[in-house]
Amino acid sequence: MSAHRTLRRASLATAAGIASVALAAGTASAHDCYIPMYSLNGPSSPNWMVFSAQDGAVEIAGYTPECAGAVDAGYAALRAEGLPVGIKIFAKMMIGDPKETGRMNPNGANGVGLEYFGAGSSLADQMVEVWIGGAESYACSGT
């Protein structure tokens, strides 16, 4: 592996870590919880905001994959690790606390079902980091 590519990977790992914190903090300011998605092909609704792993990498970390194969490799890495490919957040209110009383599901950071940023859930962070790692590991031709 070239020194340039090694340096680039180190920079991307740092960016991914910063991005995952930004994703969690930015989203949590409006809604404290999210539901992990294991498919991006489900039904859509204007009531749900959906953020794919690629969305998080591109918009938050500033990482743009070099080719379509890298995008696929990112999602393959997520599936191999059993991680979600996206998250969805209910746009109207926080699920589980519609009156914003501060109550929280005690299992809200266990990687299963409804997750809470405020409970320390790292699932969205892991999703972005693994996706970038998988995409970056793919050797696009001509690069």
Coordinates of N, CA and C in Angstrom, one line a residue:
M1 N 0.9 -1.2 0.0 CA 0.0 0.0 0.0 C 0.9 1.2 0.0
S2 N 0.6 2.2 -0.8 CA 1.4 3.4 -0.9 C 1.3 4.3 0.4
A3 N 2.3 5.1 0.6 CA 2.3 6.0 1.7 C 1.1 7.0 1.7
H4 N 0.8 7.4 0.4 CA -0.3 8.3 0.2 C -1.6 7.7 0.7
R5 N -1.8 6.4 0.3 CA -3.1 5.7 0.6 C -3.2 5.5 2.1
T6 N -2.0 5.1 2.7 CA -2.0 4.9 4.2 C -2.4 6.2 4.9
L7 N -1.8 7.3 4.5 CA -2.1 8.6 5.1 C -3.5 8.9 4.9
R8 N -4.0 8.7 3.7 CA -5.4 9.0 3.4 C -6.4 8.2 4.3
R9 N -6.0 6.9 4.5 CA -6.9 6.0 5.4 C -6.9 6.5 6.8
A10 N -5.7 6.9 7.3 CA -5.6 7.5 8.7 C -6.5 8.7 8.8
S11 N -6.4 9.6 7.8 CA -7.2 10.8 7.8 C -8.7 10.5 7.8
L12 N -9.1 9.5 7.0 CA -10.5 9.1 6.9 C -11.0 8.5 8.2
A13 N -10.1 7.7 8.8 CA -10.6 7.1 10.1 C -10.8 8.2 11.1
T14 N -10.0 9.2 11.2 CA -10.2 10.4 12.1 C -11.5 11.1 11.7
A15 N -11.7 11.3 10.4 CA -12.9 12.0 9.9 C -14.1 11.2 10.2
A16 N -14.0 9.9 10.1 CA -15.2 9.1 10.4 C -15.6 9.2 11.9
G17 N -14.6 9.2 12.8 CA -14.9 9.3 14.2 C -15.5 10.7 14.5
I18 N -15.0 11.7 13.9 CA -15.5 13.1 14.1 C -16.9 13.1 13.5
A19 N -17.1 12.5 12.4 CA -18.4 12.5 11.7 C -19.5 11.8 12.5
S20 N -19.1 10.7 13.1 CA -20.1 9.9 13.8 C -20.6 10.7 15.0
V21 N -19.7 11.4 15.6 CA -20.1 12.3 16.8 C -21.0 13.4 16.3
A22 N -20.6 14.0 15.1 CA -21.4 15.1 14.6 C -22.8 14.5 14.2
L23 N -22.9 13.3 13.6 CA -24.1 12.8 13.2 C -25.0 12.6 14.4
A24 N -24.4 12.0 15.5 CA -25.2 11.8 16.7 C -25.7 13.1 17.3
A25 N -24.7 14.0 17.4 CA -25.1 15.3 18.1 C -26.1 16.1 17.3
G26 N -25.9 16.2 16.0 CA -26.8 17.0 15.1 C -28.2 16.4 15.1
T27 N -28.3 15.1 15.0 CA -29.6 14.5 15.0 C -30.3 14.5 16.3
A28 N -29.5 14.3 17.4 CA -30.0 14.3 18.7 C -30.6 15.6 19.2
S29 N -30.1 16.7 18.6 CA -30.6 18.0 19.0 C -32.1 18.1 18.7
A30 N -32.6 17.4 17.7 CA -34.0 17.5 17.4 C -34.8 16.2 17.9
H31 N -34.1 15.1 17.8 CA -34.7 13.8 18.2 C -33.6 13.0 18.9
D32 N -34.0 12.4 20.0 CA -33.0 11.7 20.8 C -32.9 10.2 20.5
C33 N -33.8 9.7 19.6 CA -33.8 8.3 19.3 C -33.9 8.0 17.8
Y34 N -33.5 6.8 17.5 CA -33.6 6.4 16.1 C -33.8 4.9 16.0
I35 N -34.2 4.4 14.8 CA -34.4 3.0 14.6 C -33.4 2.6 13.5
P36 N -32.6 1.5 13.8 CA -31.6 1.0 12.8 C -32.4 0.4 11.7
M37 N -31.9 0.5 10.5 CA -32.5 0.0 9.3 C -31.5 -1.1 8.7
Y38 N -32.0 -2.2 8.4 CA -31.1 -3.3 7.8 C -31.4 -3.4 6.3
S39 N -32.2 -2.6 5.8 CA -32.5 -2.5 4.3 C -32.9 -1.1 4.0
L40 N -32.5 -0.6 2.9 CA -32.9 0.7 2.4 C -34.0 0.6 1.5
N41 N -34.6 -0.6 1.3 CA -35.6 -0.8 0.3 C -37.0 -0.8 0.9
G42 N -37.2 -0.5 2.1 CA -38.5 -0.5 2.8 C -39.3 0.6 2.3
P43 N -40.6 0.6 2.8 CA -41.5 1.7 2.4 C -41.0 3.0 3.0
S44 N -41.4 4.1 2.3 CA -41.0 5.4 2.8 C -42.2 6.2 3.2
S45 N -41.9 7.2 4.1 CA -43.0 8.0 4.6 C -42.5 9.4 4.8
P46 N -43.2 10.4 4.6 CA -42.8 11.8 4.9 C -42.6 12.0 6.4
N47 N -43.1 11.1 7.3 CA -42.9 11.2 8.7 C -41.6 10.8 9.2
W48 N -40.8 10.1 8.4 CA -39.5 9.5 8.8 C -38.4 10.2 8.0
M49 N -37.3 10.5 8.7 CA -36.1 11.0 8.1 C -35.2 9.8 8.0
V50 N -34.7 9.5 6.8 CA -33.8 8.3 6.7 C -32.4 8.8 6.3
F51 N -31.4 8.3 7.0 CA -30.0 8.6 6.7 C -29.3 7.3 6.5
S52 N -28.9 7.1 5.2 CA -28.1 5.9 4.9 C -26.7 6.0 5.4
A53 N -26.0 4.9 5.5 CA -24.6 5.0 5.9 C -23.8 5.9 4.9
Q54 N -24.1 5.8 3.6 CA -23.4 6.6 2.6 C -23.8 8.1 2.9
D55 N -25.0 8.4 3.2 CA -25.4 9.8 3.5 C -24.5 10.3 4.7
G56 N -24.4 9.5 5.7 CA -23.5 9.9 6.9 C -22.1 10.1 6.5
A57 N -21.6 9.3 5.6 CA -20.2 9.4 5.2 C -19.9 10.6 4.3
V58 N -20.8 10.8 3.4 CA -20.7 11.9 2.4 C -21.0 13.2 3.1
E59 N -22.1 13.4 3.7 CA -22.5 14.7 4.2 C -21.8 15.1 5.6
I60 N -21.5 14.1 6.4 CA -21.0 14.4 7.7 C -19.4 14.3 7.7
A61 N -18.9 13.3 7.1 CA -17.4 13.1 7.1 C -16.8 13.7 5.9
G62 N -17.6 14.1 4.9 CA -17.0 14.6 3.6 C -16.3 13.5 2.8
Y63 N -16.6 12.3 3.1 CA -16.0 11.2 2.3 C -16.9 10.8 1.2
T64 N -16.4 10.9 0.0 CA -17.1 10.5 -1.2 C -16.4 9.3 -1.8
P65 N -17.0 8.2 -2.0 CA -16.4 7.0 -2.5 C -15.9 7.3 -4.0
E66 N -14.8 6.6 -4.4 CA -14.3 6.8 -5.7 C -15.0 6.2 -6.8
C67 N -15.8 5.1 -6.5 CA -16.6 4.4 -7.6 C -17.7 3.6 -7.0
A68 N -18.6 3.2 -7.8 CA -19.8 2.4 -7.3 C -19.4 1.1 -6.6
G69 N -18.3 0.5 -7.0 CA -17.9 -0.7 -6.3 C -17.5 -0.4 -4.9
A70 N -17.0 0.8 -4.6 CA -16.6 1.2 -3.2 C -17.9 1.3 -2.4
V71 N -19.0 1.9 -3.0 CA -20.2 2.0 -2.3 C -20.8 0.7 -1.9
D72 N -20.7 -0.3 -2.9 CA -21.2 -1.6 -2.6 C -20.4 -2.3 -1.5
A73 N -19.0 -2.1 -1.6 CA -18.1 -2.7 -0.6 C -18.4 -2.1 0.8
G74 N -18.8 -0.9 0.9 CA -19.2 -0.3 2.2 C -20.4 -1.0 2.8
Y75 N -21.4 -1.2 2.0 CA -22.6 -1.9 2.4 C -22.3 -3.4 2.7
A76 N -21.5 -4.0 1.9 CA -21.1 -5.4 2.2 C -20.4 -5.5 3.5
A77 N -19.6 -4.6 3.9 CA -18.9 -4.6 5.2 C -19.9 -4.5 6.3
L78 N -20.9 -3.6 6.1 CA -22.0 -3.5 7.2 C -22.7 -4.8 7.3
R79 N -23.1 -5.4 6.2 CA -23.8 -6.7 6.3 C -23.0 -7.8 7.0
A80 N -21.7 -7.8 6.6 CA -20.8 -8.8 7.2 C -20.6 -8.6 8.7
E81 N -20.7 -7.4 9.2 CA -20.6 -7.1 10.6 C -22.0 -7.2 11.3
G82 N -23.1 -7.4 10.6 CA -24.4 -7.4 11.2 C -24.9 -6.0 11.6
L83 N -24.4 -5.0 11.0 CA -24.7 -3.6 11.3 C -25.8 -3.1 10.4
P84 N -26.5 -2.0 10.9 CA -27.5 -1.4 10.0 C -26.9 -0.7 8.8
V85 N -27.7 -0.5 7.7 CA -27.2 0.2 6.5 C -27.7 1.6 6.6
G86 N -28.6 1.9 7.5 CA -29.1 3.3 7.7 C -29.8 3.4 9.0
I87 N -30.3 4.6 9.3 CA -31.1 4.8 10.5 C -32.3 5.7 10.1
K88 N -33.4 5.6 10.8 CA -34.5 6.4 10.5 C -35.0 7.0 11.8
I89 N -35.4 8.3 11.7 CA -35.8 9.1 12.8 C -37.2 9.6 12.6
F90 N -38.1 9.4 13.5 CA -39.5 9.9 13.3 C -39.4 11.5 13.4
A91 N -40.0 12.1 12.4 CA -39.8 13.5 12.2 C -40.7 14.4 13.1
K92 N -41.8 13.8 13.6 CA -42.8 14.6 14.4 C -42.5 14.7 15.9
M93 N -41.9 13.7 16.4 CA -41.7 13.6 17.9 C -40.7 12.5 18.2
M94 N -40.2 12.5 19.4 CA -39.4 11.4 19.9 C -40.2 10.2 20.2
I95 N -40.0 9.1 19.6 CA -40.7 7.9 19.9 C -40.4 7.5 21.4
G96 N -41.4 7.1 22.1 CA -41.2 6.7 23.5 C -41.3 7.8 24.5
D97 N -41.3 9.1 24.0 CA -41.4 10.2 24.8 C -42.1 11.4 24.0
P98 N -43.3 11.2 23.6 CA -43.9 12.2 22.7 C -44.2 13.5 23.4
K99 N -44.2 13.5 24.7 CA -44.5 14.8 25.4 C -43.2 15.4 26.0
E100 N -42.1 14.8 25.6 CA -40.7 15.3 26.0 C -40.6 15.4 27.5
T101 N -40.9 14.3 28.2 CA -40.7 14.3 29.6 C -39.3 13.9 30.1
G102 N -38.5 13.4 29.1 CA -37.2 13.0 29.4 C -37.1 11.5 29.8
R103 N -38.2 10.8 29.7 CA -38.1 9.3 29.9 C -37.4 8.6 28.8
M104 N -36.7 7.5 29.0 CA -36.0 6.9 28.0 C -36.0 5.4 28.2
N105 N -36.1 4.6 27.2 CA -36.1 3.2 27.3 C -34.7 2.7 27.9
P106 N -34.8 1.9 29.0 CA -33.5 1.5 29.6 C -32.6 0.7 28.7
N107 N -33.2 0.1 27.7 CA -32.4 -0.7 26.7 C -32.1 0.1 25.5
G108 N -32.1 1.4 25.5 CA -31.9 2.2 24.4 C -30.5 2.4 23.8
A109 N -29.6 1.6 24.3 CA -28.2 1.6 23.7 C -27.7 0.2 23.7
N110 N -28.5 -0.7 23.3 CA -28.1 -2.1 23.3 C -27.9 -2.7 21.9
G111 N -28.1 -1.9 20.9 CA -27.9 -2.3 19.5 C -29.1 -3.1 19.0
V112 N -30.2 -3.1 19.7 CA -31.4 -3.8 19.2 C -32.6 -2.9 19.3
G113 N -33.3 -2.7 18.2 CA -34.5 -1.9 18.2 C -34.2 -0.4 18.4
L114 N -35.1 0.2 19.1 CA -35.1 1.6 19.3 C -33.8 2.0 20.1
E115 N -33.0 2.9 19.5 CA -31.7 3.4 20.1 C -31.8 4.8 20.5
Y116 N -31.2 5.2 21.6 CA -31.1 6.6 22.0 C -29.7 7.1 22.0
F117 N -29.5 8.3 21.3 CA -28.2 8.9 21.4 C -27.9 9.3 22.8
G118 N -28.8 9.8 23.5 CA -28.6 10.2 24.9 C -28.2 9.1 25.9
A119 N -28.5 7.9 25.5 CA -28.2 6.7 26.4 C -26.8 6.2 26.0
G120 N -26.2 6.8 25.1 CA -24.8 6.4 24.7 C -24.8 5.4 23.6
S121 N -25.9 5.3 22.8 CA -25.9 4.3 21.7 C -24.8 4.7 20.7
S122 N -24.0 3.7 20.3 CA -22.9 4.0 19.3 C -23.2 3.3 18.0
L123 N -24.4 2.7 17.8 CA -24.7 2.0 16.6 C -24.6 2.8 15.4
A124 N -25.1 4.1 15.4 CA -24.9 5.0 14.2 C -23.5 5.3 13.9
D125 N -22.7 5.5 15.0 CA -21.2 5.7 14.8 C -20.6 4.6 14.2
Q126 N -20.8 3.4 14.6 CA -20.2 2.2 14.1 C -20.6 2.0 12.6
M127 N -21.9 2.3 12.3 CA -22.4 2.2 10.9 C -21.6 3.0 10.0
V128 N -21.4 4.3 10.3 CA -20.6 5.2 9.5 C -19.1 4.7 9.3
E129 N -18.5 4.4 10.5 CA -17.1 4.0 10.5 C -16.9 2.7 9.6
V130 N -17.7 1.7 9.8 CA -17.6 0.5 9.1 C -17.8 0.7 7.6
W131 N -18.8 1.5 7.3 CA -19.1 1.8 5.9 C -17.9 2.4 5.2
I132 N -17.4 3.5 5.8 CA -16.2 4.1 5.2 C -15.0 3.2 5.1
G133 N -14.8 2.4 6.1 CA -13.7 1.4 6.1 C -13.9 0.4 4.9
G134 N -15.1 -0.1 4.7 CA -15.4 -1.0 3.6 C -15.2 -0.4 2.3
A135 N -15.7 0.8 2.2 CA -15.6 1.6 0.9 C -14.2 1.9 0.6
E136 N -13.4 2.3 1.6 CA -12.0 2.6 1.4 C -11.2 1.4 1.0
S137 N -11.6 0.3 1.5 CA -10.8 -0.9 1.2 C -10.9 -1.5 -0.2
Y138 N -11.9 -1.0 -0.9 CA -12.2 -1.4 -2.3 C -11.2 -0.7 -3.2
A139 N -10.6 -1.4 -4.1 CA -9.6 -0.9 -5.1 C -10.4 -0.5 -6.4
C140 N -10.7 0.7 -6.5 CA -11.4 1.2 -7.7 C -10.3 1.2 -8.9
S141 N -10.7 0.7 -10.0 CA -9.8 0.7 -11.1 C -9.5 2.1 -11.6
G142 N -8.3 2.4 -12.0 CA -7.9 3.7 -12.5 C -7.5 4.7 -11.4
T143 N -7.4 4.3 -10.2 CA -7.1 5.2 -9.1 C -5.8 4.9 -8.5

